[in-house]
Tab-separated table of C-alpha atoms and ligand atoms in Angstrom:
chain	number	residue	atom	x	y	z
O	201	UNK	CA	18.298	-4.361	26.139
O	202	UNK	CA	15.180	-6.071	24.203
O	203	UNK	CA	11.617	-6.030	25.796
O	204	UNK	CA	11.164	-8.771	28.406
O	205	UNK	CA	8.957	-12.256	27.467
O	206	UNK	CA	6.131	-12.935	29.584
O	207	UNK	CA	7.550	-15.573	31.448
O	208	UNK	CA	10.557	-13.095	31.867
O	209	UNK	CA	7.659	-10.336	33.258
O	210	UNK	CA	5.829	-12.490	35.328
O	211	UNK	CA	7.280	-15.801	35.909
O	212	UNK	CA	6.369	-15.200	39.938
O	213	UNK	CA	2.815	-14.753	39.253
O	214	UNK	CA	2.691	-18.098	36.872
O	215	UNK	CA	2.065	-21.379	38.326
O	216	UNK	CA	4.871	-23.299	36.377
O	217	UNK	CA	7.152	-26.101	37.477
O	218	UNK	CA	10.647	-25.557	38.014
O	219	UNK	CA	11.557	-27.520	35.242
O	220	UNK	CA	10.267	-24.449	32.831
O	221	UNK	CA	12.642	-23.536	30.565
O	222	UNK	CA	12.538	-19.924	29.167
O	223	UNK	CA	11.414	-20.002	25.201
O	224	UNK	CA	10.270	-16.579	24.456
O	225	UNK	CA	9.702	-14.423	21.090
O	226	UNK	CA	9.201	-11.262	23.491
O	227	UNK	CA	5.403	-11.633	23.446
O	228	UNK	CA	2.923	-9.983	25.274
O	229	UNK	CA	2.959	-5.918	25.702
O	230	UNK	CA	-0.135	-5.360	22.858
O	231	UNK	CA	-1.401	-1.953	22.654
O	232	UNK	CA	-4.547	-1.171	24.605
O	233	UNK	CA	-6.250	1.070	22.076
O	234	UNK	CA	-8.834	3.663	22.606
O	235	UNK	CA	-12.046	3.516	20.490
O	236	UNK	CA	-14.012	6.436	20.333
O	237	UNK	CA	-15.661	6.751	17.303
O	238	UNK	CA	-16.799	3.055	17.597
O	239	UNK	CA	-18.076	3.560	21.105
O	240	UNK	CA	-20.246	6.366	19.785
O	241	UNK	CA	-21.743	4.484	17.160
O	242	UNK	CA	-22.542	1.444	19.666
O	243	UNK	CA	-24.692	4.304	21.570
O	244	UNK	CA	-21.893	6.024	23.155
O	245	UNK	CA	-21.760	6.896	27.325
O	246	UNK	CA	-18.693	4.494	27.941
O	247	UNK	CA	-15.247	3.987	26.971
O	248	UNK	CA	-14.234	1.456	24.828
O	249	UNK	CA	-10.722	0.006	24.299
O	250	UNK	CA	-9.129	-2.727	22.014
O	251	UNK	CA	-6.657	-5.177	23.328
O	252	UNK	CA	-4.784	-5.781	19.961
O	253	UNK	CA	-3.751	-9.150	20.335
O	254	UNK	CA	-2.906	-9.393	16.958
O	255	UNK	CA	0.112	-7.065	17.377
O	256	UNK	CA	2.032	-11.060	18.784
O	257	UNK	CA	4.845	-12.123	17.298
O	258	UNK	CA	3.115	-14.510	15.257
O	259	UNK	CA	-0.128	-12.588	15.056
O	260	UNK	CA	-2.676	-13.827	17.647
O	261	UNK	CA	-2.860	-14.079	21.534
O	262	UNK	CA	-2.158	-17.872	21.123
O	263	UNK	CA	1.639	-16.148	21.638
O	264	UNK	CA	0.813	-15.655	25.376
O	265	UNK	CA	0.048	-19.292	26.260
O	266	UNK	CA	2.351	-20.923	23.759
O	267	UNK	CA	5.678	-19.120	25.747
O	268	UNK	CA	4.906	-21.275	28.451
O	269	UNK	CA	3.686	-24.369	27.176
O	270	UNK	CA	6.688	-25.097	24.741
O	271	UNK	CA	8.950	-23.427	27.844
O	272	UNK	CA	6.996	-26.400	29.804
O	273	UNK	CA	7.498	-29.336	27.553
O	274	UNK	CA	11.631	-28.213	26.523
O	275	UNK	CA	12.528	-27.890	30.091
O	276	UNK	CA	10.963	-31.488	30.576
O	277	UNK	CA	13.553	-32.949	28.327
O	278	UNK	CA	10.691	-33.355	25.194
O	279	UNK	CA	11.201	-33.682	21.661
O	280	UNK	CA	8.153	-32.898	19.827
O	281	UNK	CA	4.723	-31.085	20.706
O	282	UNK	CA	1.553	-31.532	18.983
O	283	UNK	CA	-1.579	-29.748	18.519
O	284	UNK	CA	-5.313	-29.146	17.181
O	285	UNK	CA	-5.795	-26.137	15.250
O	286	UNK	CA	-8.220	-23.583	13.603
O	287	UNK	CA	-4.850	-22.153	12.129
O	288	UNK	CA	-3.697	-19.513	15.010
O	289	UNK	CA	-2.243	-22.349	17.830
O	290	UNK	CA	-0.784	-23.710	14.639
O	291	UNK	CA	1.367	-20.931	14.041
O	292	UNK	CA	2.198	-20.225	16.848
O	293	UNK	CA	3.204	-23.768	18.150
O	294	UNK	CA	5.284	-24.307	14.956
O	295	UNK	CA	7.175	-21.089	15.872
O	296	UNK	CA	7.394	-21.505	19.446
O	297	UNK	CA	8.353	-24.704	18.434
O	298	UNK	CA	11.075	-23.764	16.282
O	299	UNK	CA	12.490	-21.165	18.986
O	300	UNK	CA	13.205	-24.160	20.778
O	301	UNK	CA	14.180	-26.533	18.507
O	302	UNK	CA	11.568	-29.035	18.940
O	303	UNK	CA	9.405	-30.650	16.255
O	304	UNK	CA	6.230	-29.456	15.865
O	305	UNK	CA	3.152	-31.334	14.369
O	306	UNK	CA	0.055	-29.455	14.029
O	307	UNK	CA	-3.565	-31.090	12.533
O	308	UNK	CA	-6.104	-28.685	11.163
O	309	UNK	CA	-9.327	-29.292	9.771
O	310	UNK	CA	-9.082	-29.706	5.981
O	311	UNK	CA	-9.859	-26.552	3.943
O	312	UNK	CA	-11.456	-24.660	6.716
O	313	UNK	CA	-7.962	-22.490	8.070
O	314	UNK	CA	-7.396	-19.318	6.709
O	315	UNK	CA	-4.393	-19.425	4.484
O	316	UNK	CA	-2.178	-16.505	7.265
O	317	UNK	CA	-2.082	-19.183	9.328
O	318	UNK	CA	-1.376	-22.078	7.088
O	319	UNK	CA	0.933	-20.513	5.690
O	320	UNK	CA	2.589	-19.324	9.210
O	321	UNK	CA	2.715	-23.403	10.163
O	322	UNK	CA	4.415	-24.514	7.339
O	323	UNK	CA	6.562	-21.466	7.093
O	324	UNK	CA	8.097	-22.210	10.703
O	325	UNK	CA	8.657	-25.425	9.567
O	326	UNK	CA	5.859	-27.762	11.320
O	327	UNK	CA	4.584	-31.042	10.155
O	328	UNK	CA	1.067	-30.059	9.068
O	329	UNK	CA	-1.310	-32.510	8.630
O	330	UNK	CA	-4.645	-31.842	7.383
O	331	UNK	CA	-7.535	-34.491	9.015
O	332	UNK	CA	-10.791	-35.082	6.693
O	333	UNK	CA	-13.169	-34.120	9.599
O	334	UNK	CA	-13.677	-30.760	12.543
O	335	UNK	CA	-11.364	-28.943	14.966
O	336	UNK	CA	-13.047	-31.400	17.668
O	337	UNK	CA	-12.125	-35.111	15.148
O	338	UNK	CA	-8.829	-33.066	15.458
O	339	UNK	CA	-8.622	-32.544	19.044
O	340	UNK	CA	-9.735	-35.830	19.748
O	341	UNK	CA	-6.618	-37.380	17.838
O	342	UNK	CA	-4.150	-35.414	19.337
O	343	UNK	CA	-5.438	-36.208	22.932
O	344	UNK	CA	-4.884	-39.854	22.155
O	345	UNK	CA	-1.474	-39.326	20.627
O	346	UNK	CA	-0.063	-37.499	23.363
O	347	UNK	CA	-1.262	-40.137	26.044
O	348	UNK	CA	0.758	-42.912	24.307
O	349	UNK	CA	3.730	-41.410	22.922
O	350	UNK	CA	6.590	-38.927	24.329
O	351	UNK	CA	5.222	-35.765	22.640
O	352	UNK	CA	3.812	-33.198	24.292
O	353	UNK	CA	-0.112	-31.622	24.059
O	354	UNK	CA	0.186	-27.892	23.833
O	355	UNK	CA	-3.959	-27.321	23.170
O	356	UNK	CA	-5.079	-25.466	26.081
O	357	UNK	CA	-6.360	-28.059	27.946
O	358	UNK	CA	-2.915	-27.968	28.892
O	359	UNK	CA	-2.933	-25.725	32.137
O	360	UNK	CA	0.144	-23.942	31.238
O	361	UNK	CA	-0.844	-22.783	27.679
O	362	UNK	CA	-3.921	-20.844	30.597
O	363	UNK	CA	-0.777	-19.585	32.894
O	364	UNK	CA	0.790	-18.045	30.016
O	365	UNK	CA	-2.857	-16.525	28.457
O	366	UNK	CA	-3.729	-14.807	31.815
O	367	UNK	CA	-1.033	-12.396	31.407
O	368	UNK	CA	-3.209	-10.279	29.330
O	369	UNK	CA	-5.701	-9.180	31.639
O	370	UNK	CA	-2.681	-8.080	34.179
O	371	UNK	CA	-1.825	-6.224	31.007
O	372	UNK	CA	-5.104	-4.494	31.206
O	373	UNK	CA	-5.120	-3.959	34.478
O	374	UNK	CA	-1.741	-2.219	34.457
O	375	UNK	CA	-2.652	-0.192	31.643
O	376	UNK	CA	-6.025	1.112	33.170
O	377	UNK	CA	-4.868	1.115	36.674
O	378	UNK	CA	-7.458	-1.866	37.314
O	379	UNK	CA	-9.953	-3.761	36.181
O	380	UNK	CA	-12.192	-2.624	32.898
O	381	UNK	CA	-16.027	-3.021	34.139
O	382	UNK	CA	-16.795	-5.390	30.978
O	383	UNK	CA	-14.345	-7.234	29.060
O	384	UNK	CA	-15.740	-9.527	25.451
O	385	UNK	CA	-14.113	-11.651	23.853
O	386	UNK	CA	-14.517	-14.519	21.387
O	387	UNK	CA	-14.978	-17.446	22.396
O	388	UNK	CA	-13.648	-21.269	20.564
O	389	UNK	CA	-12.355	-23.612	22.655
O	390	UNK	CA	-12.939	-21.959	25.866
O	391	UNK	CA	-9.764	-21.620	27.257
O	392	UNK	CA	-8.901	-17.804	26.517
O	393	UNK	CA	-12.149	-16.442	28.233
O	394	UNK	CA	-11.222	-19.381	31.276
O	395	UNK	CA	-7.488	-17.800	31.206
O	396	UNK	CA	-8.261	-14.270	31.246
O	397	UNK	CA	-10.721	-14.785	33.912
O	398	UNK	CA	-7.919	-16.618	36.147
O	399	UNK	CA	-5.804	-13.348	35.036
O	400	UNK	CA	-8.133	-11.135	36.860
O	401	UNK	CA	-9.462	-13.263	40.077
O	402	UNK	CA	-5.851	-13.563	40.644
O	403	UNK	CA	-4.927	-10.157	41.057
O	404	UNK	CA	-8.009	-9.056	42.560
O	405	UNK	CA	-7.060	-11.646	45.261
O	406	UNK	CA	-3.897	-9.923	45.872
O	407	UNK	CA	-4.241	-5.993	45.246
O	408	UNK	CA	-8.239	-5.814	44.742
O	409	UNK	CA	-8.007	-4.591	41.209
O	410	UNK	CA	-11.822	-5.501	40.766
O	411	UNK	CA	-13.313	-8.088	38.721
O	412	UNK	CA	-14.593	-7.270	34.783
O	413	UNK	CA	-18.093	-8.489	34.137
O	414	UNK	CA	-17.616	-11.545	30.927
O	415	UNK	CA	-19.330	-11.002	27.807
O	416	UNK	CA	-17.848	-13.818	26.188
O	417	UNK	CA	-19.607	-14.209	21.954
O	418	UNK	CA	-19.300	-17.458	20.378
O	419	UNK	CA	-20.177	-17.869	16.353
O	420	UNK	CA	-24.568	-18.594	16.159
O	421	UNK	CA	-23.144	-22.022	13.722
O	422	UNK	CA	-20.622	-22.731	16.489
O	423	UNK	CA	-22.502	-21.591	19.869
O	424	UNK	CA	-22.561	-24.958	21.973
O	425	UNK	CA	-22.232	-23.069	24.995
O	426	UNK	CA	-25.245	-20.618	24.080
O	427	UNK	CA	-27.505	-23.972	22.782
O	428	UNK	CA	-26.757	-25.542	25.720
O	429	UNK	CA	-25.558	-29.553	23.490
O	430	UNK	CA	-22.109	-29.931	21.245
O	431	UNK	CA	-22.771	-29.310	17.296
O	432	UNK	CA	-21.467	-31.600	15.385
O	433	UNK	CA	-21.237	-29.865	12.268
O	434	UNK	CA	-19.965	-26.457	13.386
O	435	UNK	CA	-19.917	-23.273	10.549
O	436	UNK	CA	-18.733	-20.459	10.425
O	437	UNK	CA	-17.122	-17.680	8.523
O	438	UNK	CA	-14.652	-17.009	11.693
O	439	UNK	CA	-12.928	-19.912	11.202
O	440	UNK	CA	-11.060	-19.326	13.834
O	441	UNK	CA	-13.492	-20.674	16.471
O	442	UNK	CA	-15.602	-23.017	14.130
O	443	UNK	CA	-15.283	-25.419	17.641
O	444	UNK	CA	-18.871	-27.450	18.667
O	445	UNK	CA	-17.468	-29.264	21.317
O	446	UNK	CA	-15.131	-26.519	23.658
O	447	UNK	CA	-12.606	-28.115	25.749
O	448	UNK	CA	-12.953	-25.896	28.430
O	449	UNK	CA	-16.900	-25.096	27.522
O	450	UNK	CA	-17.509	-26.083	31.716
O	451	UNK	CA	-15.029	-23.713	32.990
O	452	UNK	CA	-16.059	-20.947	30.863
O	453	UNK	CA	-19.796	-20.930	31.531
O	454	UNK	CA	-18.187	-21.002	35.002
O	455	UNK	CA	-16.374	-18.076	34.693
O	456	UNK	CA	-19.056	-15.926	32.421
O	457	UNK	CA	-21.711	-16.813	35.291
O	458	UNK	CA	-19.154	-16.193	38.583
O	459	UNK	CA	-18.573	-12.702	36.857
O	460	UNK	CA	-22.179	-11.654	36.788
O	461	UNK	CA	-21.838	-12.544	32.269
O	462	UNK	CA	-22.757	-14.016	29.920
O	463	UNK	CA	-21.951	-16.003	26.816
O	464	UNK	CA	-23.911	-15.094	23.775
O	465	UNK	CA	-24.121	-15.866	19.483
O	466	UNK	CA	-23.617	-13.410	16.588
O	467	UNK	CA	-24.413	-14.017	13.477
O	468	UNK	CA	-21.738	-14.183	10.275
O	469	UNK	CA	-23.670	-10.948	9.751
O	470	UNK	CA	-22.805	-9.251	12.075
O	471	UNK	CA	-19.325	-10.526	12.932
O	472	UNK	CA	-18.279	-9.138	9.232
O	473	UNK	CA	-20.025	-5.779	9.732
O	474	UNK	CA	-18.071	-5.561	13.649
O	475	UNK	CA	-15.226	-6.273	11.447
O	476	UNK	CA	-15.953	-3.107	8.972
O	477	UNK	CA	-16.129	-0.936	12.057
O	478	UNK	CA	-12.886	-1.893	13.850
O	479	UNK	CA	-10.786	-1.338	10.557
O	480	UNK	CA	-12.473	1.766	9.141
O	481	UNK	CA	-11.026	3.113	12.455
O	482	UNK	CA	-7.794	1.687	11.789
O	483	UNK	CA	-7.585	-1.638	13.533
O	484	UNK	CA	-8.006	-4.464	11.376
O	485	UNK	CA	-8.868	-7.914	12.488
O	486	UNK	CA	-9.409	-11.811	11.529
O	487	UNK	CA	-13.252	-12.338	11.441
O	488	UNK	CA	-13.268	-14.222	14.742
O	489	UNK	CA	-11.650	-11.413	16.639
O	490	UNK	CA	-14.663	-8.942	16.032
O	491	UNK	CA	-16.811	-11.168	17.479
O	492	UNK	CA	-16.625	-9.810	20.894
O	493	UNK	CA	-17.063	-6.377	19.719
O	494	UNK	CA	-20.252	-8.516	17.929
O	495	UNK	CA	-22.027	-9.637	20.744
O	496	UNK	CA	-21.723	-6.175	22.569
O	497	UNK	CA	-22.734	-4.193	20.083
O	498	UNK	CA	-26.219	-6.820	19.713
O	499	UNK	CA	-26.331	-6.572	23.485
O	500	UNK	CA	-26.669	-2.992	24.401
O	501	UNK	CA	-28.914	-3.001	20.966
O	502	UNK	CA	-31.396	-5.319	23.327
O	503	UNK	CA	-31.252	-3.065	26.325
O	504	UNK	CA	-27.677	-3.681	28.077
O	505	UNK	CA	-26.934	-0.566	30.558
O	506	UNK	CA	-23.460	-0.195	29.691
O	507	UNK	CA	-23.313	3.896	30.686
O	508	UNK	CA	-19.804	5.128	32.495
O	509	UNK	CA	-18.615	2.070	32.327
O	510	UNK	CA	-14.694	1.268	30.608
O	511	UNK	CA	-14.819	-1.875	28.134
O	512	UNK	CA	-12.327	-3.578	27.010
O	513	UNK	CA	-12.878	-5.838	23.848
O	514	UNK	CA	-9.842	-8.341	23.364
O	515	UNK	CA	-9.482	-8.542	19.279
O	516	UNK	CA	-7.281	-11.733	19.358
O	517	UNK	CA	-5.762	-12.150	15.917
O	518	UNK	CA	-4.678	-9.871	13.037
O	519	UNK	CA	-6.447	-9.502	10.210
O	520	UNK	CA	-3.396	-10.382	8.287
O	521	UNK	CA	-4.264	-13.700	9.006
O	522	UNK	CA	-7.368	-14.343	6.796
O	523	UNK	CA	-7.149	-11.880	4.021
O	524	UNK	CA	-9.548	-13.916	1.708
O	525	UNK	CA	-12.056	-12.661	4.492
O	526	UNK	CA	-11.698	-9.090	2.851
O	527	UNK	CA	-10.514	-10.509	-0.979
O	528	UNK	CA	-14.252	-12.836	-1.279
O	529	UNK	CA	-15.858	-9.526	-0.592
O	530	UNK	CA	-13.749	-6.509	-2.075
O	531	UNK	CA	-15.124	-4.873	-5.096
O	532	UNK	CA	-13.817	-4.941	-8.754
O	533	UNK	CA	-10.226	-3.220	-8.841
O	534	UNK	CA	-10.211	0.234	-10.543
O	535	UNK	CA	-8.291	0.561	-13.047
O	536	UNK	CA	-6.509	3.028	-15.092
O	537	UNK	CA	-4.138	4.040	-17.847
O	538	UNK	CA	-0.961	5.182	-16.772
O	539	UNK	CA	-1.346	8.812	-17.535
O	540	UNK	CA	-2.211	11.570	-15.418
O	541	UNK	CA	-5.442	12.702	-17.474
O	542	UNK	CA	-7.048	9.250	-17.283
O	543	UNK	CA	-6.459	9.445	-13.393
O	544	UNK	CA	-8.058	13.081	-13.097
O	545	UNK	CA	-10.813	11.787	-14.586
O	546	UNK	CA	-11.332	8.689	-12.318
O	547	UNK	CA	-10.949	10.762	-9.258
O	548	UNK	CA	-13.795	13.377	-10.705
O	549	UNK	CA	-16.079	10.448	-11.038
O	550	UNK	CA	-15.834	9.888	-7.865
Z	652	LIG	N1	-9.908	-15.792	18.354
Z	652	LIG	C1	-9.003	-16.363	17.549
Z	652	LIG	C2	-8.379	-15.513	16.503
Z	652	LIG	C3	-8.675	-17.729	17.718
Z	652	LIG	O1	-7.775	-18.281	16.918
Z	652	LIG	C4	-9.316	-18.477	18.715
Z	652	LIG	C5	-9.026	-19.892	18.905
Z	652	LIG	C6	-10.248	-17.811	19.532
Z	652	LIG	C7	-10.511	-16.475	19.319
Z	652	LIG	C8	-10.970	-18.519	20.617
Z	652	LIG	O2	-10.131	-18.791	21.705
Z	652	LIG	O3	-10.342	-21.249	21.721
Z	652	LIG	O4	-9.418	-20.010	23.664
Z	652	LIG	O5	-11.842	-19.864	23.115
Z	652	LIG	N2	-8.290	-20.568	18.144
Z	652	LIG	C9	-7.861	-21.944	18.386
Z	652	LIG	C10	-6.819	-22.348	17.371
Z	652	LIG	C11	-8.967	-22.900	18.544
Z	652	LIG	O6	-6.669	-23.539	17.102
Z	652	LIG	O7	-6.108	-21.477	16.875
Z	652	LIG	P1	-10.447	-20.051	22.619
C-alpha cells in the first residue's frame, strides 16, 4: 500500500477531461502544523497553523497542480511541456515531467532562481534555458511557443495546474473539520491564492464548510496587485514571486475581495525577519513562503481584529530551496581545535 496521489484522492472533485492520465509522485497530504509560540508573539488570542507545503515531493506546492497538468498533457498523447519559472514550477515540471516520460523545457529568468531549484530542474533532467530578461519576458515566450507548436503550457494559466492546487484547502478543511477563518498566503503569479479560493467555494457549495477570509501578501518591489499598474522591473529577495505582471492578478483581486480580503506588500524586511520566526520554531522556509505570515503579522500590527479566530498561513516552499537566503546572512563559522579543552573554552565564552 503507498499513500494515494491527489488525483488518486480526489479525482471526482477535479474538473479534468477523461483523457487524464494518472502521473503522480504521491503529493499532497502536508502537515498542518500548530504555531503557538509564533501566534503569541503576533499578539496572541487566535490559533495559528502552517500548511507546510514544502514537505512536496519536490519541495513546494507547485507538486499539487503539476500532478494534473502533466497527467493532462500525457493522457492527450503530448510529447513535451514547457514552462516559465521563478525556480519552484521548474522543478517540479521537470520531475513531473520525468515521471511521465515527457520532455520538459523550463525558462527562468537569468541569475535571479535560487540555486534548490536550479539545481532540482536540471537534476530531473529538463532543458533549462535561462532568458536575459523577467519571469513575465519569460512567460510571454512560452505562451507563444505553446500556441504554435505541439508542446504543452503547464504555467497556471493552465486551468488544470488550478484543479490540482485546490486540493490543499480540502486538505485544510479536513484537517480542521472546516474552514480556517483567515487563510495568507504569498502571492506571484496569482494562481495559488485563485486555486485555493476555488478549493474552498467548492466545498462550501457542497457541505457548507465556510469560507476563509484572503489575506493574500505580495513582495512591496513586486506588488502590482497592491499598486494597482504591472512593474516592469520587479525585485525582490523572495525570488520566488519576483512577478510584475500576474497572470491571474484579475482573478485574484477577485477572490481576495469576494472573501471579505485583501491583498497587501511586505517589505524584504520583514519577509526575512517572518522567516527567522517560522524556523526558530522549527519550520524553515524559502523567503517567499514567509510572506504570508509577513503581511499578517504587519496587519494585526495596524489594528486587524484577528481574536478567536483559527489562521492558517500556507508556507509554500522549503527552505531547502534557497539556502544562500540563510548563507548571505549567517555569521562567521566558529571554529576550533580538535581537542576537548579548546571546545570547553568556546562553550564558556558563550
Ligand atoms: N511561493 C513560492 C515558493 C512560489 O514558488 C510561488 C510561485 C509563489 C509562492 C506564488 O504562487 O505564482 O501561484 O501566486 N512560483 C512560480 C514559479 C511563479 O515559477 O515557481 P503564485
Amino acid at each position: 500500500m503507498t499513500t494515494p496521489g491527489l488525483l488518486a484522492k480526489y479525482r471526482p472533485l477535479l474538473d479534468l477531461p477523461a483523457h487524464t492520465a494518472d502521473i503522480s509522485l504521491h503529493e499532497g497530504g502536508t502537515p498542518l502544523i500548530p504555531m503557538p509560540r509564533l501566534a503569541a508573539h503576533l499578539g496572541g488570542g487566535f490559533d495559528l497553523y502552517v500548511k507546510f507545503e514544502g514537505l512536496n515531493p519536490t519541495g513546494s506546492f507547485k507538486d499539487r497542480g503539476m500532478t494534473a497538468a502533466i497527467s493532462e498533457a500525457a493522457g492527450r498523447g503530448v510529447r513535451a511541456v514547457i514552462c516559465a519559472s521563478t525556480g519552484n514550477t521548474a522543478a517540479s515540471a521537470a520531475a513531473y515531467a520525468a515521471r511521465a516520460g515527457l520532455k520538459a523545457i523550463v525558462l527562468i529568468p537569468q541569475g535571479k532562481v535560487a540555486v534548490g531549484k536550479l539545481a532540482g530542474a536540471v537534476a530531473y533532467g529538463a532543458q533549462v534555458v535561462q532568458v536575459d530578461g523577467s519571469f513575465d519576458d519569460a512567460l510571454g515566450l512560452v505562451v507563444q511557443v505553446s500556441e504554435t507548436r505541439p508542446i504543452a503550457l503547464v504555467n497556471s494559466i493552465n486551468p488544470y495546474r488550478l484543479e490540482g492546487q485546490k486540493t490543499a484547502a480540502f486538505e485544510i478543511i479536513e484537517t480542521l473539520g472546516k474552514a480556517p477563518h483567515r487563510l495568507c498566503l504569498p502571492v506571484g503569479n496569482a494562481g495559488n491564492i485563485s486555486a485555493n479560493w476555488l478549493g474552498f467555494t467548492q466545498m462550501h457549495a457542497r457541505a457548507g464548510t465556510g469560507l476563509p477570509r484572503l489575506l493574500g501578501v505580495q513582495a512591496a518591489g513586486a506588488a502590482p496587485l497592491v499598486l494597482g499598474h504591472p512593474v516592469d522591473r520587479p525585485e525582490t529577495v523572495a525570488t520566488a514571486i519576483r512577478i510584475g505582471r500576474p497572470a491571474r492578478g484579475e482573478q485574484a483581486l477577485a477572490a481576495a475581495e469576494e472573501s471579505g480580503g485583501r491583498i497587501v506588500a511586505a517589505s524584504d524586511d520583514d519577509i526575512l525577519a517572518m522567516q527567522t520566526l517560522l524556523a526558530a520554531e522549527g519550520v524553515w522556509v524559502e523567503p517567499a513562503s514567509a510572506a504570508g505570515l509577513a503581511g499578517l503579522k504587519n496587519e494585526i500590527a495596524a489594528g486587524l481584529d484577528v481574536q478567536g479566530e483559527t489562521i492558517v498561513a500556507v508556507c509554500t516552499g522549503h527552505g531547502l530551496k534557497d539556502p544562500d537566503a540563510i548563507t548571505r546572512r549567517m555569521p562567521a563559522p566558529q571554529v576550533v581545535a580538535a581537542d576537548l579543552p579548546a571546545l570547553e573554552g568556546l562553550l564558556a565564552g558563550g
